[in-house]
Coordinates of C-alpha atoms in Angstrom, one line a residue:
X1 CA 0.0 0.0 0.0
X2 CA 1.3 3.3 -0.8
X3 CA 2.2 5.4 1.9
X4 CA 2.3 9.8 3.0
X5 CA 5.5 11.0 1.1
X6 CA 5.9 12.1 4.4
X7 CA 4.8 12.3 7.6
X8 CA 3.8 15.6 8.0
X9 CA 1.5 15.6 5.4
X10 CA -0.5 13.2 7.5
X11 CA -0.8 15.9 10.5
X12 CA -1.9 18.9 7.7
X13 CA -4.5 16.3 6.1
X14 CA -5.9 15.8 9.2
X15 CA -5.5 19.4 10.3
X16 CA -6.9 21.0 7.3
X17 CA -10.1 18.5 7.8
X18 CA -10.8 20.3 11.1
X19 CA -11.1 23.4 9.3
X20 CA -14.2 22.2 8.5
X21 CA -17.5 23.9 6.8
X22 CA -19.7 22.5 9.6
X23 CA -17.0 24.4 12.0
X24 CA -17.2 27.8 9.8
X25 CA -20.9 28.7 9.9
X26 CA -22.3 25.9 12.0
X27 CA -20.4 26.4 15.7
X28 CA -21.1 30.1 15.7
X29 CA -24.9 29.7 15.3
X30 CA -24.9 26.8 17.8
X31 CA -22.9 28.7 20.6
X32 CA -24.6 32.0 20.3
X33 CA -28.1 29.8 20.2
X34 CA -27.3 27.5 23.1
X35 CA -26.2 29.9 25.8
X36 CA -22.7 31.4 24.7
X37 CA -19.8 31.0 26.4
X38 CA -21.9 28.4 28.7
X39 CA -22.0 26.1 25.7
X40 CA -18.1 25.7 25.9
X41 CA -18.8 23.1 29.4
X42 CA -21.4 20.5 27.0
X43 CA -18.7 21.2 24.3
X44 CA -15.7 20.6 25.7
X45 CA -16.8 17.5 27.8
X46 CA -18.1 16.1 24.3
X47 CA -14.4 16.4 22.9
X48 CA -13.5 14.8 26.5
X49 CA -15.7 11.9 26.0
X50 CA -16.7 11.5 22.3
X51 CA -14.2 13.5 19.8
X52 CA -10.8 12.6 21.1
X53 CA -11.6 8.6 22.1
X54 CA -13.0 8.1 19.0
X55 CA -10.6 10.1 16.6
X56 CA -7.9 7.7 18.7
X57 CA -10.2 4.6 17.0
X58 CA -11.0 5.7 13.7
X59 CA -7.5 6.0 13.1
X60 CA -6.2 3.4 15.2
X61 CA -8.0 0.7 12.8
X62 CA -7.0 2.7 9.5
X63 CA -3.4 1.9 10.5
X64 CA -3.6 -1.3 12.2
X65 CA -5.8 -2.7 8.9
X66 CA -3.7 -0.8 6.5
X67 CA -7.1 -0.6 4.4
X68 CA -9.3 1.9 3.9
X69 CA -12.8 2.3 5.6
X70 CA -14.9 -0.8 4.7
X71 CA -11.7 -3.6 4.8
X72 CA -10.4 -1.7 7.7
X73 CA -13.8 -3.5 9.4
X74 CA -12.8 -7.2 7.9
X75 CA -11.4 -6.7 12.0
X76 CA -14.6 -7.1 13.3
X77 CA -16.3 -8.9 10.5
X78 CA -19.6 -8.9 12.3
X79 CA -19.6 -5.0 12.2
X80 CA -18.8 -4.7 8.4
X81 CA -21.9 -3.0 7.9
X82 CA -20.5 0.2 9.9
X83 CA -18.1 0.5 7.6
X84 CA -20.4 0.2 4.3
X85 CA -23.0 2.7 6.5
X86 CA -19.9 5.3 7.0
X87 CA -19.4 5.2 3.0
X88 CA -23.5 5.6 1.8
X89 CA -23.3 8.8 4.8
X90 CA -19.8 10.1 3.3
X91 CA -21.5 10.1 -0.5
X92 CA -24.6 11.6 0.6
X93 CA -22.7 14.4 2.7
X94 CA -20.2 15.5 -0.9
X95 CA -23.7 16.3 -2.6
X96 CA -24.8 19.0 -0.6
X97 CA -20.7 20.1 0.4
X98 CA -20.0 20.2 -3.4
X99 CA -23.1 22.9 -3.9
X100 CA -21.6 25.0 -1.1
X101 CA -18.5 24.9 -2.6
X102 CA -19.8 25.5 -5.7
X103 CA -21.5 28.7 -3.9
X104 CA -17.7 29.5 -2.8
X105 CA -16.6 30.1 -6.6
X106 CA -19.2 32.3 -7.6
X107 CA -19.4 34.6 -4.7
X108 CA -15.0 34.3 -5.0
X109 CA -15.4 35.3 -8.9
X110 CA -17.9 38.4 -8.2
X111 CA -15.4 39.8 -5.4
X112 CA -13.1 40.1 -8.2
X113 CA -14.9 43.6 -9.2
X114 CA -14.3 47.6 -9.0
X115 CA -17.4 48.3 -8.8
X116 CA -19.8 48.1 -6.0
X117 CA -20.3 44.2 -5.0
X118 CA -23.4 42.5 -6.2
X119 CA -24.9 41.7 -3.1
X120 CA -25.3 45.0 -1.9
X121 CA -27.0 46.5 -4.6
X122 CA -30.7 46.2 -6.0
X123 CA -30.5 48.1 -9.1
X124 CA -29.2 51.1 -7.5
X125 CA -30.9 50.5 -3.7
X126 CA -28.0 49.7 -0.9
X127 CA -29.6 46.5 0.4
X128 CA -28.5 46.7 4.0
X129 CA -30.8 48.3 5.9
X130 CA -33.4 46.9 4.3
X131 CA -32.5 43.5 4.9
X132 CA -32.0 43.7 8.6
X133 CA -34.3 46.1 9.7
X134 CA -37.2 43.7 8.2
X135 CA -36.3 41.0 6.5
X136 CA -39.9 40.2 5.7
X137 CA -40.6 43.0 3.5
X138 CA -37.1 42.4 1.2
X139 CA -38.6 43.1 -2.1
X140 CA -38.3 39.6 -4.7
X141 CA -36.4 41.1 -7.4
X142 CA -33.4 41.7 -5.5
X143 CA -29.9 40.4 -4.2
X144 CA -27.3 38.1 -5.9
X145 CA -27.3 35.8 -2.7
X146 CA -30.9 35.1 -2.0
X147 CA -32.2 34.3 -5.9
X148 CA -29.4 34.0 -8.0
X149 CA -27.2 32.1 -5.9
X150 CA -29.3 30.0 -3.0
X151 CA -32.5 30.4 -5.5
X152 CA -34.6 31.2 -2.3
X153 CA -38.7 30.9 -3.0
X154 CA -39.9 34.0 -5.4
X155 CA -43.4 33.8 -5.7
X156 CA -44.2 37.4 -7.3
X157 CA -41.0 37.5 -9.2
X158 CA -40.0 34.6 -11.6
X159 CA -37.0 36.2 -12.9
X160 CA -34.6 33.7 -11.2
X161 CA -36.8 30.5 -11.4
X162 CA -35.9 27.4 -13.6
X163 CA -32.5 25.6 -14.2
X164 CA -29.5 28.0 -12.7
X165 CA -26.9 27.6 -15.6
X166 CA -24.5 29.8 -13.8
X167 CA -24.5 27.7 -10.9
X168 CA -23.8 24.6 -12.9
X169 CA -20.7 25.9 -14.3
X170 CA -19.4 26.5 -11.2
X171 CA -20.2 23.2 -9.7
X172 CA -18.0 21.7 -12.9
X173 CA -15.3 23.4 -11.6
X174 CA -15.5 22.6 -8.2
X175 CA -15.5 19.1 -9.4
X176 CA -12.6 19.2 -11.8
X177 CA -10.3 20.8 -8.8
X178 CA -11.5 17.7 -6.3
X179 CA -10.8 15.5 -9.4
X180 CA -7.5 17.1 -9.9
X181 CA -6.6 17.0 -6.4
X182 CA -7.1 13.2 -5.7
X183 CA -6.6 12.2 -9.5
X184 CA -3.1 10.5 -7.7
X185 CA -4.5 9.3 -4.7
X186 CA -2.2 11.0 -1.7
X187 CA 1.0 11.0 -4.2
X188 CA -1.3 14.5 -5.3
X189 CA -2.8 15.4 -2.3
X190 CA -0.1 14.5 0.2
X191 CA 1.1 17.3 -1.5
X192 CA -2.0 20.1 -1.5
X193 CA -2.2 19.8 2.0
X194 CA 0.7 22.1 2.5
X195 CA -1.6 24.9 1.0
X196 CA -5.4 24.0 1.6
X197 CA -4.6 23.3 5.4
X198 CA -2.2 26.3 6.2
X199 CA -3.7 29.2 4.2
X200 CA -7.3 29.1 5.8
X201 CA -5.6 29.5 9.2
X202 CA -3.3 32.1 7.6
X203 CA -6.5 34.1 6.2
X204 CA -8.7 33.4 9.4
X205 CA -6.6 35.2 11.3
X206 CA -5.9 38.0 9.6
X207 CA -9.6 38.7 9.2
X208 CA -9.8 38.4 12.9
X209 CA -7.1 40.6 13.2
X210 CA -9.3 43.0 11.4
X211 CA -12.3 42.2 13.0
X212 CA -11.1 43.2 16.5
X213 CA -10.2 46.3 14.8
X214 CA -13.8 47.4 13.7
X215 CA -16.5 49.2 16.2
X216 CA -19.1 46.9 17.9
X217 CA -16.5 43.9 17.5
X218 CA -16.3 43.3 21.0
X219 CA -19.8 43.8 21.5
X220 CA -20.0 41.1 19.5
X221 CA -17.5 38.9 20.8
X222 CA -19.3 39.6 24.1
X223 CA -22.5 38.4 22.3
X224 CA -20.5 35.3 21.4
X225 CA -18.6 34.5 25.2
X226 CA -21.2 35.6 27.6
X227 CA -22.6 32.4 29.8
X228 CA -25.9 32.2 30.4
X229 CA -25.4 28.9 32.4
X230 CA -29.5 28.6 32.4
X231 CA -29.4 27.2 29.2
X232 CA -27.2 23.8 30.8
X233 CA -30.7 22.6 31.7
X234 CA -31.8 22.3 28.2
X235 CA -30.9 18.4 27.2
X236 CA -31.1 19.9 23.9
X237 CA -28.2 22.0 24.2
X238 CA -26.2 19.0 25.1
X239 CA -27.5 17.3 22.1
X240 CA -26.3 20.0 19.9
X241 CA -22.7 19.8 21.4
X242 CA -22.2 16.3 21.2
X243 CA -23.1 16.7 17.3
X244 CA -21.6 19.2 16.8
X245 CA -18.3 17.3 18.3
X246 CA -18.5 14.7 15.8
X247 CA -18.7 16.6 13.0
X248 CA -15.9 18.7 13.7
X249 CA -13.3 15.8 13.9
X250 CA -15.4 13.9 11.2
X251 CA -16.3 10.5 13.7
X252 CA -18.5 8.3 11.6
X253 CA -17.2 9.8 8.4
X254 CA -14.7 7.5 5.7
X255 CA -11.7 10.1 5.8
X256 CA -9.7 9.6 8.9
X257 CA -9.5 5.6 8.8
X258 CA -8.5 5.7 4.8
X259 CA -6.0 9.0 6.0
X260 CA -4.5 6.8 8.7
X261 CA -4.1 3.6 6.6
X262 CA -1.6 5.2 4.3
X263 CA 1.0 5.7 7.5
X264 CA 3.4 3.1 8.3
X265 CA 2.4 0.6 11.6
X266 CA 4.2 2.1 14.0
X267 CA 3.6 6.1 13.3
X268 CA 2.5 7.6 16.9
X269 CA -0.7 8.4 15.8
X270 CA -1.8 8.7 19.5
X271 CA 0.6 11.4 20.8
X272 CA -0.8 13.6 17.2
X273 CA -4.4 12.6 18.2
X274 CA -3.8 14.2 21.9
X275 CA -2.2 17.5 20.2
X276 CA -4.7 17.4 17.2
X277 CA -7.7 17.3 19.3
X278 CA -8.0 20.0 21.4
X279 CA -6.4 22.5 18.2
X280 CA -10.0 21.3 16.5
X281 CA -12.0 22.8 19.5
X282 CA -9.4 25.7 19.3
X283 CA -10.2 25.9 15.5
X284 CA -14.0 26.1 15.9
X285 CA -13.7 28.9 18.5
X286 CA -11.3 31.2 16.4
X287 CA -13.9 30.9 13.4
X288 CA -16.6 32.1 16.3
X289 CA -14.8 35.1 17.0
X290 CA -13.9 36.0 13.5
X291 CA -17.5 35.5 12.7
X292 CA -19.1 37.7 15.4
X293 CA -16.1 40.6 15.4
X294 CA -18.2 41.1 11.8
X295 CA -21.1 39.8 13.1
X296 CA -20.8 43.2 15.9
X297 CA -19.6 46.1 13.4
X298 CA -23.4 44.9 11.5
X299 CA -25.3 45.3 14.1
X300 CA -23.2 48.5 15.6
X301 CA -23.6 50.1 12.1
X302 CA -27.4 49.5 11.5
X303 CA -28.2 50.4 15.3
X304 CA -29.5 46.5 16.4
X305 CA -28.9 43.4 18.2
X306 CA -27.0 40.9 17.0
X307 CA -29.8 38.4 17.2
X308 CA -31.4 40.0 14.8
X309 CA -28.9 39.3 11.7
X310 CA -27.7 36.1 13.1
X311 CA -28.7 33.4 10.5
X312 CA -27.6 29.6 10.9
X313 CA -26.5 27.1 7.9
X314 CA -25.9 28.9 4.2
X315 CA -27.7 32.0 5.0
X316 CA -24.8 33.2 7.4
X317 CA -22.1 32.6 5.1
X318 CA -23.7 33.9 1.6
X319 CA -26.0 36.5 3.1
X320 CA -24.6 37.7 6.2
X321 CA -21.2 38.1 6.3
X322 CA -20.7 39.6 2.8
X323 CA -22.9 41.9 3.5
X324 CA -20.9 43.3 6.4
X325 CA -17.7 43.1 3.7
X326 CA -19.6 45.9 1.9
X327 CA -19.3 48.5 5.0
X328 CA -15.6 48.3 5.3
X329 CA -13.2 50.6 3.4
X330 CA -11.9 48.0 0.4
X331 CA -14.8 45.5 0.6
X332 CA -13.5 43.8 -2.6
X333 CA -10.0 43.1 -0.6
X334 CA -11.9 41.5 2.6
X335 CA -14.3 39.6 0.2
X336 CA -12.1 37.9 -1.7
X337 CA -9.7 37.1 1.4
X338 CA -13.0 35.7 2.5
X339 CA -14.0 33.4 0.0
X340 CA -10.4 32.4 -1.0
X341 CA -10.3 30.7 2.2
X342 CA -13.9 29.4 1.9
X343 CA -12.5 27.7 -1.3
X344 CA -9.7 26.2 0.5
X345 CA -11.7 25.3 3.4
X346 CA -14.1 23.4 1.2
X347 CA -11.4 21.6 -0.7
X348 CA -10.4 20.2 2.4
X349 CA -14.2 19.3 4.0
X350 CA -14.4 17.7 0.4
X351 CA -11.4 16.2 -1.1
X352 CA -10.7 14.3 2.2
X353 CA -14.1 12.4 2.1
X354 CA -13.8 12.2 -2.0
X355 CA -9.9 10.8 -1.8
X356 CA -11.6 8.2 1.3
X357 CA -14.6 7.3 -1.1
X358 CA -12.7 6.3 -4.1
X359 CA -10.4 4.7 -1.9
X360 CA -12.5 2.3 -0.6
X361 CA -14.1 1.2 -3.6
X362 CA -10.1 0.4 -4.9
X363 CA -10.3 -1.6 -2.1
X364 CA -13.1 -3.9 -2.8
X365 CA -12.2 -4.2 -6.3
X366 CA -8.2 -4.7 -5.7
X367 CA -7.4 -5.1 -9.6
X368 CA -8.4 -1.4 -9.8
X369 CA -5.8 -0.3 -7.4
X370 CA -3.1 1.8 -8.1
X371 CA -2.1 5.5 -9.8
X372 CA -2.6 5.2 -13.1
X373 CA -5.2 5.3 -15.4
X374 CA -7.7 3.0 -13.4
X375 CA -7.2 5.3 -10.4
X376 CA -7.8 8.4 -12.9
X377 CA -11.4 6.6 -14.2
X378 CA -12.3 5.5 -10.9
X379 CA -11.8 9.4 -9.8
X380 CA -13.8 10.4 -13.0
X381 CA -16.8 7.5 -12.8
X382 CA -17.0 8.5 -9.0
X383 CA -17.3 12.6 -9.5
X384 CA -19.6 11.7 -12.2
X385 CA -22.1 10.1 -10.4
X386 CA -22.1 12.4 -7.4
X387 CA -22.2 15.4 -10.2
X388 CA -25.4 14.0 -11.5
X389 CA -26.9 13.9 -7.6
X390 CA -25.7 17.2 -7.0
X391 CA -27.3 18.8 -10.0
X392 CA -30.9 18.2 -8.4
X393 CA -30.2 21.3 -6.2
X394 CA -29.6 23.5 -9.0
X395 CA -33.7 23.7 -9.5
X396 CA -36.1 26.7 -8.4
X397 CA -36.7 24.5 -5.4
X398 CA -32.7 23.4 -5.1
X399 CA -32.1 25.2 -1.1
X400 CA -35.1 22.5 -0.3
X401 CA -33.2 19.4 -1.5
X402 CA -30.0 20.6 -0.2
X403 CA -31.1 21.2 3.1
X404 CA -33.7 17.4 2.4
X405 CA -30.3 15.6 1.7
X406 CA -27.7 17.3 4.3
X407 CA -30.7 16.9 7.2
X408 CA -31.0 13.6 6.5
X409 CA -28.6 12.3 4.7
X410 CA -25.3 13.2 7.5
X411 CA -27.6 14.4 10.3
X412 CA -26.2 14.4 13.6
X413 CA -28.4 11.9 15.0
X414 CA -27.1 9.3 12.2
X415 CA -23.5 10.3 13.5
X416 CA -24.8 9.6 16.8
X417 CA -25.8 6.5 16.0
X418 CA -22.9 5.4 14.4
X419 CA -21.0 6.9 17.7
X420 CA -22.8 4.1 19.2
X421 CA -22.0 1.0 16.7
X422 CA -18.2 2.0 16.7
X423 CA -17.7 2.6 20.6
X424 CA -19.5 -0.9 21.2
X425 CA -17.4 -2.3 18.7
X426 CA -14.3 -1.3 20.2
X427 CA -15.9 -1.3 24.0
X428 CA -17.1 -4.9 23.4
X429 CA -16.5 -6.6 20.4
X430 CA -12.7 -6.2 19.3
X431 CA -12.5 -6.0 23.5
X432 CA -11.0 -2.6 24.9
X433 CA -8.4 -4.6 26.5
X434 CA -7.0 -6.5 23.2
X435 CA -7.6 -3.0 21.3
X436 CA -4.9 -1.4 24.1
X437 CA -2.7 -4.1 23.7
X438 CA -2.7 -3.0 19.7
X439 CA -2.5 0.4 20.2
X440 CA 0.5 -0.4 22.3
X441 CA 2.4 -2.7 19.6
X442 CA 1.7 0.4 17.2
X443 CA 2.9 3.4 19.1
X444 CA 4.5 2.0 22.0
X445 CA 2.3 3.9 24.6
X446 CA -0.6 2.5 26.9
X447 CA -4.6 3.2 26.4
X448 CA -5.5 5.8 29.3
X449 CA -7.9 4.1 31.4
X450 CA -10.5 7.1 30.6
X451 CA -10.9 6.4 27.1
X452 CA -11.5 2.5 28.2
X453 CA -14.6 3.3 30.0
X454 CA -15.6 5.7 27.5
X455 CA -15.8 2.9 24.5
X456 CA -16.8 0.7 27.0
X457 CA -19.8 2.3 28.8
X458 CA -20.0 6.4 28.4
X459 CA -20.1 6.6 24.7
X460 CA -23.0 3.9 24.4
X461 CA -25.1 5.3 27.7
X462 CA -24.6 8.7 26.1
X463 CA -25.6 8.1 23.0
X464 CA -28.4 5.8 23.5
X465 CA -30.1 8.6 26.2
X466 CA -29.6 11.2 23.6
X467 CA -31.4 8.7 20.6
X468 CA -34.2 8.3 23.0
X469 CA -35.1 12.0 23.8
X470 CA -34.4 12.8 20.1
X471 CA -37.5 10.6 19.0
X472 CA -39.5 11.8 21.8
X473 CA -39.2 15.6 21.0
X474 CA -38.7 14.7 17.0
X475 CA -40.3 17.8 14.8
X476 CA -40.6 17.9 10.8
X477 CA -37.7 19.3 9.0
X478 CA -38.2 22.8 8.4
X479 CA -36.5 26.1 6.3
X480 CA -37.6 29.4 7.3
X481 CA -41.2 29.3 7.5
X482 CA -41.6 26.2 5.4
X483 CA -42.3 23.0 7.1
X484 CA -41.7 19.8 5.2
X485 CA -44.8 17.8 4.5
X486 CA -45.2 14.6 5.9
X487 CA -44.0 12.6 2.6
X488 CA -41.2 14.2 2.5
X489 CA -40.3 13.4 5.8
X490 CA -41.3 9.7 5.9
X491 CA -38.6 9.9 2.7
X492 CA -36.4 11.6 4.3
X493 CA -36.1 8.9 7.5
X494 CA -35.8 6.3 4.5
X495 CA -32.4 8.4 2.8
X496 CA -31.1 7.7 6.6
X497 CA -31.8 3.9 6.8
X498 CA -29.8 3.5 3.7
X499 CA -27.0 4.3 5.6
X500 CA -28.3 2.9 9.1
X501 CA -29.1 -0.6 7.4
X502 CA -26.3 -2.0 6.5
X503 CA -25.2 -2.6 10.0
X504 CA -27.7 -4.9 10.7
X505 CA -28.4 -6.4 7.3
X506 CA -24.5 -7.2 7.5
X507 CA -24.7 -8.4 11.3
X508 CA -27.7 -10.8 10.5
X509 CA -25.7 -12.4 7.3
X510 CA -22.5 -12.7 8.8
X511 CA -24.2 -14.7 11.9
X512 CA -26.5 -16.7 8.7
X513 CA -23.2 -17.6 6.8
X514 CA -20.5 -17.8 9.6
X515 CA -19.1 -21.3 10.5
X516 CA -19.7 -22.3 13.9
X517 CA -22.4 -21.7 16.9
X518 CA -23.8 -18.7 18.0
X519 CA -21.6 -18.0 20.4
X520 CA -18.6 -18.3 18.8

């Protein structure tokens, strides 16, 4: 098996994955939502007892295996299925990552512009005030962002409506870069990393250098960082965290197991895990304050809270924030700083999980295997057939199916649940005891006794209790004002068990075909 050309770029594939979009407009929402700084205690004992235990075993069985994500499970053959449910929930999450990225390029291409920036204009109107002093009233034939980008519902205005060509040119390119990227396997990418995963944190902070500089930042910050510990009593807060958790370091996902099989068997991948882990959460709260330093100058300028223009998911990023680009001297400058590092920060969310996909395909068809021109179809058939999916959100009605898909396609209860099937996997199945002894012959140190009882009992107790109140307080999916009707929902939970059912479809057959009893 090939292996990193050399080390390092293992640590800056696995840092630039943290940089993560989930991280750049999902943690802000969910801190300032979930009581501020208070949110840091749920947050923080999540990395404790979910992120770094788990990022220890996603990795651990990449390099013990030396295979990617669904061979890597040929260790515990009666838990194959996790590893086929990990790779259905990886393809469905590139879909709706691809269009963001896609979103990236355009709003990147319009920076580039001497004139005023599209978004800010509606024919000759400034926008601003009239977007955040009432939203509602925004008249329809306005805004690059919220029709010709996101193709938001127009009802009186049908200008925008129909296939959005633009739009599909741009999601070609996105495609051809991941193509381009991972048309070598890591012999290409090993070699990317150097840029994708050091520029964003390059760019990040000199935007929060700026930020700080700009009035109402700390106002905003303050927004951000003040506790209101009242909020702890919420178990839905400390839903929120654990999710959020897992997406950040990518748990459940194909890319750190197919990452970690390409380093040789006895790389100290425990010692990186203990420093990686904690610069993630570090990560997550630098793009916080970089968000709401811009987040504060908006609100300070148009004389109103910050709740008011705080939006969660796309909105933030392509409505938001390049709106408060426009009031500073030089908006193009800031804009395109912005959205060059919301490329690069999207090639990394994306060509991780691509490079893990095609990878484990290679390695259920091992004939296929190699750099050449099989690797170069297999990246071409694979980016075809994702292209194809992705292309259903580039409809009048496309911000519904994106949202349909990334809802329930990589949801964070489906991460949760595959929290659970991998911690009692390792907890009880591969034994936590023979999975230290392992861990040991490949790095030479011993498993802490903390991350022992957490595969062995936290994890699943956690997990479980958080499943449970989930179904209990379950709602419809909703957008705005728009609530999902109830077909769309039952098809929605249906896009999740194609994930969720391979784990017990496999389990069943493996007990059906295996030699010997039961037990055994």
């Amino acid at each position: 098996r090939v292996t990193w050309g050399k080390p390092i770029e293992f640590i800056f594939s696995l840092l630039g994955y943290m940089v993560g979009l989930g991280n750049l407009w999902r943690f802000s929402y969910l801190c300032f939502k979930n009581g501020g700084g208070a949110f840091l205690v749920p947050y923080l004992l999540s990395v404790a007892v979910f992120g770094l235990p788990m990022y220890i075993f996603e990795i651990a069985i990449g390099q013990f295996t030396q295979q990617g994500k669904l061979n890597a499970w040929d260790r515990i053959p009666i838990m194959k299925g996790y590893g086929y449910a990990c790779i259905v929930m990886t393809m469905m999450s590139i879909v709706p990552y691809m269009l963001v990225m896609a979103w990236g390029v355009i709003y990147l291409y319009h920076s580039f512009t001497s004139n005023d920036l599209p978004w800010t204009v509606c024919g000759k109107i400034t926008l601003i005030v009239k977007i955040f002093k009432n939203p509602l009233t925004m008249t329809t034939n306005c805004s690059l962002p919220r029709y010709y980008v996101l193709r938001l519902p127009n009802e009186q205005d049908s200008i925008y409506g129909g296939f959005n060509w633009p739009m599909l040119i741009c999601l070609v390119l996105s495609y051809l870069s991941i193509v381009a990227i991972t048309i070598k396997g890591i012999k290409s990418s090993g070699k990317v990393v150097y840029i994708s995963a050091t520029l964003p944190y390059l760019m990040i902070i000199v935007l929060l250098i700026r930020g700080l500089t700009l009035d109402g930042a700390l106002n905003g910050i303050s927004k951000l960082l003040i506790p209101k510990f009242e909020e702890l009593a919420n178990t839905q807060v400390w839903i929120e965290a654990a999710s959020q958790v897992l997406y950040t370091y990518a748990i459940g996902f194909a890319s750190l197991t197919t990452f970690s099989s390409y380093n040789n068997f006895n790389n100290n991948f425990y010692r990186q895990a203990l420093i990686l882990v904690p610069v993630g959460a570090f990560t997550s709260l630098l793009m916080g304050l970089m968000t709401f330093s811009y987040l504060g100058h908006m609100a300070s300028v148009l004389g109103v809270n910050v709740d008011k223009i705080l939006k969660s998911g796309p909105g933030l990023i392509f409505q938001v924030i390049p709106l408060g680009f426009s009031l500073l001297p030089l908006p193009q400058l800031w804009s395109v700083l912005f959205f060059g590092m919301f490329y690069f920060v999207a090639v990394d969310s994306v060509f991780s999980d691509f490079d893990a996909l095609v990878t484990s395909i290679l390695d259920i068809f091992p004939r296929f295997k190699g750099t050449g021109r099989r690797r170069v179809l297999a990246n071409f058939a694979v980016a075809f057939v994702l292209f194809v999916a992705s292309c259903t959100q580039l409809t009048s009605s496309g911000i519904y199916i994106f949202e349909f898909i990334f809802y329930y396609g990589a949801s964070g209860i489906i991460l949760l649940l595959l929290a659970l099937c991998e911690s009692l996997s390792v907890g009880w199945l591969w034994d936590v005891n023979q999975f230290a002894i392992d861990l040991e012959k490949m790095t030479g140190d011993k498993l802490s006794l903390w991350f022992k009882l957490c595969y062995r009992y936290f994890i699943p107790a956690i997990t479980s209790s958080i499943f449970l109140f989930y179904c209990a307080k379950w709602t419809p999916l909703k957008v705005g004002d728009f609530v999902y009707p109830v077909w769309a929902n039952l098809l929605g939970w249906i896009l999740s068990l194609c994930s969720l059912l391979w784990i017990p479809g496999v389990f069943i057959y493996v007990l059906y075909k295996g030699r010997g009893s039961m037990k055994q």
